[in-house]
mmCIF file of C-alpha atoms in Angstrom:
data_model
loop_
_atom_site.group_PDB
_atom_site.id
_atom_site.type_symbol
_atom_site.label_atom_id
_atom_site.label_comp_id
_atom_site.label_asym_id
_atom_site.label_seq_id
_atom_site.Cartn_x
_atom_site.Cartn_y
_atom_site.Cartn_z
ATOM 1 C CA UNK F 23 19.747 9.271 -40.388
ATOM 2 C CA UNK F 24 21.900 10.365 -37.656
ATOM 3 C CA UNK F 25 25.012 8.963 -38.633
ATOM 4 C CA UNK F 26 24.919 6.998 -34.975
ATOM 5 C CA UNK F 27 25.212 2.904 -35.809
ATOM 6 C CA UNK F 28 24.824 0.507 -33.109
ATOM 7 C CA UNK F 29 25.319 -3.315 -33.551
ATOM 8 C CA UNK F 30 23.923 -5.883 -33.259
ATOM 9 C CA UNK F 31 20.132 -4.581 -33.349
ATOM 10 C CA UNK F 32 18.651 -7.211 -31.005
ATOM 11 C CA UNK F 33 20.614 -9.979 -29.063
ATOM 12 C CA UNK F 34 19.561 -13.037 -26.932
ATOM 13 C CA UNK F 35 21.547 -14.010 -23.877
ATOM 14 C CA UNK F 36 21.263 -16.215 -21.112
ATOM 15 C CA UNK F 37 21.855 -15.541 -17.244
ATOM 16 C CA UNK F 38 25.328 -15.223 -16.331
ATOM 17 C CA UNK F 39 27.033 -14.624 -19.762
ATOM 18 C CA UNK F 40 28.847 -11.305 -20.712
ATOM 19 C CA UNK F 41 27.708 -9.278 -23.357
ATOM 20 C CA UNK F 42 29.585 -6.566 -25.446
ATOM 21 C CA UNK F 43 27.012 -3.764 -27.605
ATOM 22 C CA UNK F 44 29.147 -1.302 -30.092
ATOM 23 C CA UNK F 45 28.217 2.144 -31.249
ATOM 24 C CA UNK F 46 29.596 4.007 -34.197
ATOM 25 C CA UNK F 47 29.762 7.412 -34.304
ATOM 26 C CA UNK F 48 30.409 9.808 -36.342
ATOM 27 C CA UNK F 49 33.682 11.849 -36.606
ATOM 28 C CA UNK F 50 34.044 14.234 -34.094
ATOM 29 C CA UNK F 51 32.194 12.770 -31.818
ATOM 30 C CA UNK F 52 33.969 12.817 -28.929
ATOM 31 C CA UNK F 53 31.452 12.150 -26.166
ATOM 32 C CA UNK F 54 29.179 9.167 -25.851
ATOM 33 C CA UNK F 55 26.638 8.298 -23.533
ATOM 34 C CA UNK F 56 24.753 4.994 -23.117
ATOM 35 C CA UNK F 57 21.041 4.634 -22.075
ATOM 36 C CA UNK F 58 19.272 1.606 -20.619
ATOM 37 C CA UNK F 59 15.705 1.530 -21.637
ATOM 38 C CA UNK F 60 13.087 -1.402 -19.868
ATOM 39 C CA UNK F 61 10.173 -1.866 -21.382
ATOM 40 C CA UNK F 62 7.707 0.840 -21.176
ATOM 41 C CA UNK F 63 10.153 3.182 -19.414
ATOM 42 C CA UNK F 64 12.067 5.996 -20.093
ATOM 43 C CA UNK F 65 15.908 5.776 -20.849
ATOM 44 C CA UNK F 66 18.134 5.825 -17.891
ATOM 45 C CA UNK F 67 21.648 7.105 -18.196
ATOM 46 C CA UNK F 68 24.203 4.268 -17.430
ATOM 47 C CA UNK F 69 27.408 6.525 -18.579
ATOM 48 C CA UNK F 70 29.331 8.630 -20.464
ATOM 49 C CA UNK F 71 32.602 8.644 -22.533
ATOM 50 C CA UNK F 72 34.411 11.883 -23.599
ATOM 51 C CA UNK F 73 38.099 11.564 -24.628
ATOM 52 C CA UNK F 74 37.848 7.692 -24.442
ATOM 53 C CA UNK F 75 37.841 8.451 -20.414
ATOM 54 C CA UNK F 76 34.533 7.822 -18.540
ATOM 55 C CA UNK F 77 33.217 11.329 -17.491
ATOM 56 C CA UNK F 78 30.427 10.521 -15.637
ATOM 57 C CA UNK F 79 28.745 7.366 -14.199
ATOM 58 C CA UNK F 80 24.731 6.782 -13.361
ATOM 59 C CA UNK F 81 23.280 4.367 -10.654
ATOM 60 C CA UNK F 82 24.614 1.128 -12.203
ATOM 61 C CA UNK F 83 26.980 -1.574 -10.764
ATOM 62 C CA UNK F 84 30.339 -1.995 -11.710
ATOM 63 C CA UNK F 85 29.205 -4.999 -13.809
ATOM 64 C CA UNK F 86 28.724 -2.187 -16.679
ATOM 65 C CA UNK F 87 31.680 -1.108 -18.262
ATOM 66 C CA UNK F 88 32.597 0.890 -21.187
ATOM 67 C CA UNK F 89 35.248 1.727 -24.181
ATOM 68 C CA UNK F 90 35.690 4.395 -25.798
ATOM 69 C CA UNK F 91 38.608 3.786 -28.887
ATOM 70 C CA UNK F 92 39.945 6.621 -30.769
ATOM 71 C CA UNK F 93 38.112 5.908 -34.057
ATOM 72 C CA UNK F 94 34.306 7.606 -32.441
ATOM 73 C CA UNK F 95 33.244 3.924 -31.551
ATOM 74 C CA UNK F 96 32.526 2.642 -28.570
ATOM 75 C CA UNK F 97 31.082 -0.216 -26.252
ATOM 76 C CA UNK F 98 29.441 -1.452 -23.807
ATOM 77 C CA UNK F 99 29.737 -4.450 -21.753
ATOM 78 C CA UNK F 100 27.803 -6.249 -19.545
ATOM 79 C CA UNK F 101 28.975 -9.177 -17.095
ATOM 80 C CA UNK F 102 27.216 -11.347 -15.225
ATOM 81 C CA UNK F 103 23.842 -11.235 -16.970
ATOM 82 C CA UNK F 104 20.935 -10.726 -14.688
ATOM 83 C CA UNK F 105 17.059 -11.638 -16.184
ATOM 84 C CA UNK F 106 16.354 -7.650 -15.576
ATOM 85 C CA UNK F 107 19.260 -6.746 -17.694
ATOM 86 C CA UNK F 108 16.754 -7.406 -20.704
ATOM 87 C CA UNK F 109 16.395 -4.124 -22.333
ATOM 88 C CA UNK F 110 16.850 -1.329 -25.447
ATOM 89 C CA UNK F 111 20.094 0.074 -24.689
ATOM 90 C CA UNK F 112 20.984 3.491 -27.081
ATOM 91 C CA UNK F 113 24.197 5.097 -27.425
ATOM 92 C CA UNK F 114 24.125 8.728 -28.364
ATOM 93 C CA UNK F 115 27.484 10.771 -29.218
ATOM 94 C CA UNK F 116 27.456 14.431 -29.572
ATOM 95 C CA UNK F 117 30.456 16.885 -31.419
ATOM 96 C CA UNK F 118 32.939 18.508 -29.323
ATOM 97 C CA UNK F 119 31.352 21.933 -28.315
ATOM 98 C CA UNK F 120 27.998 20.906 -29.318
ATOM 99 C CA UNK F 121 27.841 18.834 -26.765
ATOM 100 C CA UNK F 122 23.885 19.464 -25.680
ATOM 101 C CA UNK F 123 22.699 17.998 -29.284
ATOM 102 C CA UNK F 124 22.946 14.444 -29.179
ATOM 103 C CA UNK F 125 22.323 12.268 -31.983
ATOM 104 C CA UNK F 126 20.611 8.863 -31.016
ATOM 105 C CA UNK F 127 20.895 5.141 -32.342
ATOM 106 C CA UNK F 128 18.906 2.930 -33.182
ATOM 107 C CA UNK F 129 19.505 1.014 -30.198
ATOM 108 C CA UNK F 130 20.427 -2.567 -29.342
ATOM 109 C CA UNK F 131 17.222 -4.770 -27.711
ATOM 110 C CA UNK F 132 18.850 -7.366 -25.182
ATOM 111 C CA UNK F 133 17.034 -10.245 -24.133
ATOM 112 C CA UNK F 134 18.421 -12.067 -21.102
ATOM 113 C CA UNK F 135 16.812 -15.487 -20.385
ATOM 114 C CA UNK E 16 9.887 11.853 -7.310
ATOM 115 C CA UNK E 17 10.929 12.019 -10.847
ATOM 116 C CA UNK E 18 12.848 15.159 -12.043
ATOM 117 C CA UNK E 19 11.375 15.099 -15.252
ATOM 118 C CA UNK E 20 7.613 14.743 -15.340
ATOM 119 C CA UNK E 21 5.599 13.803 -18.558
ATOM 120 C CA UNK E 22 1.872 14.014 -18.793
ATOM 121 C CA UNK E 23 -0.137 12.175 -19.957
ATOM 122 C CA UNK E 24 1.505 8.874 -19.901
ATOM 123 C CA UNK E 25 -0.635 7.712 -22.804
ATOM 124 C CA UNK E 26 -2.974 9.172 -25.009
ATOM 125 C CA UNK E 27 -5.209 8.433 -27.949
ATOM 126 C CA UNK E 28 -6.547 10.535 -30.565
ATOM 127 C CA UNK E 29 -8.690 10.496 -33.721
ATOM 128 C CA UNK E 30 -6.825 11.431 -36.637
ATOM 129 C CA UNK E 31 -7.244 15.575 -37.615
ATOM 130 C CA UNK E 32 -7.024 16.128 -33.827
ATOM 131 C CA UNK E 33 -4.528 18.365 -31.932
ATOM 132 C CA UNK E 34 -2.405 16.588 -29.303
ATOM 133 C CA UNK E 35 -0.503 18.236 -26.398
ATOM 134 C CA UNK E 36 2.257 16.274 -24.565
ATOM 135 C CA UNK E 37 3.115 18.332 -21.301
ATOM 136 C CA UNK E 38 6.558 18.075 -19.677
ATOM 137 C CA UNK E 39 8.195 20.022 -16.206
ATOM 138 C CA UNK E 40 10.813 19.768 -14.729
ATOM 139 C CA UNK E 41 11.987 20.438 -11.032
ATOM 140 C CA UNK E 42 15.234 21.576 -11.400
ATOM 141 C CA UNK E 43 18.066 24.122 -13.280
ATOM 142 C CA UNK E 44 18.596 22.407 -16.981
ATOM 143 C CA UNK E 45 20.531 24.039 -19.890
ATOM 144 C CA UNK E 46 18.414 22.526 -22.676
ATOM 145 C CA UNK E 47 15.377 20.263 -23.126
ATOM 146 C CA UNK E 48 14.779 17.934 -25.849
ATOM 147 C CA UNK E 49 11.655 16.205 -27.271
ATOM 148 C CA UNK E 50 12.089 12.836 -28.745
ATOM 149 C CA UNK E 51 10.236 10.458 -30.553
ATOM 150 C CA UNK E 52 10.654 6.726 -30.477
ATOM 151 C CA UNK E 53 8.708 4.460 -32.570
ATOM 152 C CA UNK E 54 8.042 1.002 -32.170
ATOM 153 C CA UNK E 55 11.697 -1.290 -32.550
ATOM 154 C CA UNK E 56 13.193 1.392 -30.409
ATOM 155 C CA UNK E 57 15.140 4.212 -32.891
ATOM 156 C CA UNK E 58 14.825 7.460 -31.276
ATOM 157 C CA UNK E 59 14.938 10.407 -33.265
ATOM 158 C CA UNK E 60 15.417 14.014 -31.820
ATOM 159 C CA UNK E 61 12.390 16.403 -32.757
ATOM 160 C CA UNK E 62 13.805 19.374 -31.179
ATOM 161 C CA UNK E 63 15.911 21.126 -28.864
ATOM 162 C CA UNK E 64 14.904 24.031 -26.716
ATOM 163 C CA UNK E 65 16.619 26.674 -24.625
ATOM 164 C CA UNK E 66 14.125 29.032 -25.001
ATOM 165 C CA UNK E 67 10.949 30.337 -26.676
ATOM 166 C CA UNK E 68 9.100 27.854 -29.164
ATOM 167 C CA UNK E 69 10.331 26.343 -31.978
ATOM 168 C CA UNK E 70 8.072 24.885 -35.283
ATOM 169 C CA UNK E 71 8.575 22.385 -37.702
ATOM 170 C CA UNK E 72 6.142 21.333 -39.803
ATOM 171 C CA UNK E 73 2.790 19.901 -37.881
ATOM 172 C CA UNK E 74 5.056 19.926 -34.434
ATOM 173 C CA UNK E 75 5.229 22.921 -31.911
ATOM 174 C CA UNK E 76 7.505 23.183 -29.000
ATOM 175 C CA UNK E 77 7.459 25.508 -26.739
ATOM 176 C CA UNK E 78 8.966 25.727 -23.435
ATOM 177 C CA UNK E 79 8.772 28.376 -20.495
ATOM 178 C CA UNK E 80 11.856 28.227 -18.224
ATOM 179 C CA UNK E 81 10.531 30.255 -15.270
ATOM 180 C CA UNK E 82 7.429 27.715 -14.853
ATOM 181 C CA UNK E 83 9.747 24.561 -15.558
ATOM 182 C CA UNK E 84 7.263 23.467 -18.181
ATOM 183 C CA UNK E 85 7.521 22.612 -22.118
ATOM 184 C CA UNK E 86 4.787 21.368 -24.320
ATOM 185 C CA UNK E 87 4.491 19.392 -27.639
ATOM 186 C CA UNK E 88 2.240 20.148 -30.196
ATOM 187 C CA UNK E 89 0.864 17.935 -32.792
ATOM 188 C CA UNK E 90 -1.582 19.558 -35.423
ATOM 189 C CA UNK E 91 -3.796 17.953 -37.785
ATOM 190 C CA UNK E 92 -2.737 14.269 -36.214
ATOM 191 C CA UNK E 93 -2.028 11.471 -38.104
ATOM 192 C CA UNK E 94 -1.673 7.662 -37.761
ATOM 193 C CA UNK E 95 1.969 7.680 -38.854
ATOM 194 C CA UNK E 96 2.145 10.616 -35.361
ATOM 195 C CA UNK E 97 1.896 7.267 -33.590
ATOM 196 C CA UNK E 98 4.555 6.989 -31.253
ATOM 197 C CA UNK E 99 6.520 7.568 -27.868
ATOM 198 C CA UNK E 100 6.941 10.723 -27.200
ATOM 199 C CA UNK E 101 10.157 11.447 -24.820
ATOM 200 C CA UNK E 102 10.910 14.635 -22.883
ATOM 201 C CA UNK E 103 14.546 14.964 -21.873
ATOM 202 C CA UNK E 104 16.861 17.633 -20.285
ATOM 203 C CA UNK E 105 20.335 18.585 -19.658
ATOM 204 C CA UNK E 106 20.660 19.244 -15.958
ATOM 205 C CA UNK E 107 23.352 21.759 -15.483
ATOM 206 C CA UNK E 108 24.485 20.445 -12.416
ATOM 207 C CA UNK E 109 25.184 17.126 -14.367
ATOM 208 C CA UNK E 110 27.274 18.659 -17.268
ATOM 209 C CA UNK E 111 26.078 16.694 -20.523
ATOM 210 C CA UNK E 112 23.932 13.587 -19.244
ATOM 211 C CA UNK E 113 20.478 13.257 -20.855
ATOM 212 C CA UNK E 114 17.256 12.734 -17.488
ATOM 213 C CA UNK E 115 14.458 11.783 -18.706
ATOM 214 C CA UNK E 116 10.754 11.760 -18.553
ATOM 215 C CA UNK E 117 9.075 8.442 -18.718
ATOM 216 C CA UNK E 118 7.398 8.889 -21.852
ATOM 217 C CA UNK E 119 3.726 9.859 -23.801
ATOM 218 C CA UNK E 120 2.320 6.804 -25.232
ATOM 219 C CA UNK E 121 0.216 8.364 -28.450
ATOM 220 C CA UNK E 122 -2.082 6.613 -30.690
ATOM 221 C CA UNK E 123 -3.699 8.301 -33.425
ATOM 222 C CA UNK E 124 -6.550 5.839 -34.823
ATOM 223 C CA UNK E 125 -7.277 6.514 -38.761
#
């Protein structure tokens, strides 16, 4: 158990539509970073939140955005809906000065059709 | 080319058998992790390493930061070992954000 929830656990879009993925964490987590995992690949970094301010952005369009709220959750959204969108996307937080352990969720599988 | 290299990409055992899952790395990190991910997706962290080799229970890490290289060790196998195994490191250069490898597909038949 590592106290990181993420909601809902598997989701079916279509092309086009917007999509929002949460992630509790637990208190103290100040920093959150969201992964995009395709099938059979490792997890990419899309980006992270420390502070509820982005701190750091990987090699994903714009169409990706994030929230960070004061209360350790956070979300991700996703607009415009592409087929290769389709996915496991985790959240991980970490504790302010621990910030090299992450703790993982269970992640949210997307289906985009 | 990848910054974070895992070998092999998948490999299958008979159960009792010892497994080795090699990573490396090409450049500075501040920590590498080993994960494991079952099927439906959960990952759950096995270890963290700066340094040295760490044990727990049937699972060995060690790691060797001149060389860029960490192994995973899995002793006396078993079916439940079944799983993805995911190296991933903190590049210093890139503060806090997780790279990593592409993964060790293992399968440990009964």
């Amino acid at each position: 158990e590592t106290g990181v929830t993420q909601s809902p656990t598997h989701l079916i879009k279509t092309r086009g539509q917007q999509v929002t993925l949460r992630c509790s964490s637990q208190s103290g987590h100040n920093t959150v970073s969201w992964y995009q995992q395709a099938l059979g690949q490792g997890p990419q970094f899309i980006f992270q939140y420390y502070r509820e301010e982005e701190n750091g952005r990987g090699n994903f369009p714009p169409r990706f955005s994030g929230l960070q709220f004061p209360n350790y959750s956070s979300e991700l959204n996703v607009n415009a809906l592409e087929l290769d969108d389709s996915a496991l996307y985790l959240c991980a937080s970490s504790l302010e000065g621990a910030q090299n352990i992450q703790y993982f969720g269970a992640g949210t599988r997307l289906s985009v059709l | 080319k990848n910054e974070v290299e895992q070998s092999p990409q998948n490999l299958t055992a008979q159960e009792g058998e010892f497994i080795t899952i090699n990573c490396s790395y090409s450049v500075g990190i501040s920590a590498l992790h080993w994960l494991q991910q079952h099927p439906g997706g959960g990952i759950v962290s096995l270890f963290m390493l700066s340094s040295g080799k760490k044990k727990h229970g049937r699972l060995i890490a060690t790691i060797n930061i001149q060389e860029k290289h960490s192994s995973l060790h899995i002793t006396a196998s078993h079916p439940r070992d079944s799983a993805v195994y995911i190296c991933a490191v903190l590049i210093k250069a890139a503060g806090n954000k997780l790279t990593f490898g592409g993964g060790t597909r293992v399968l440990v038949k009964p």
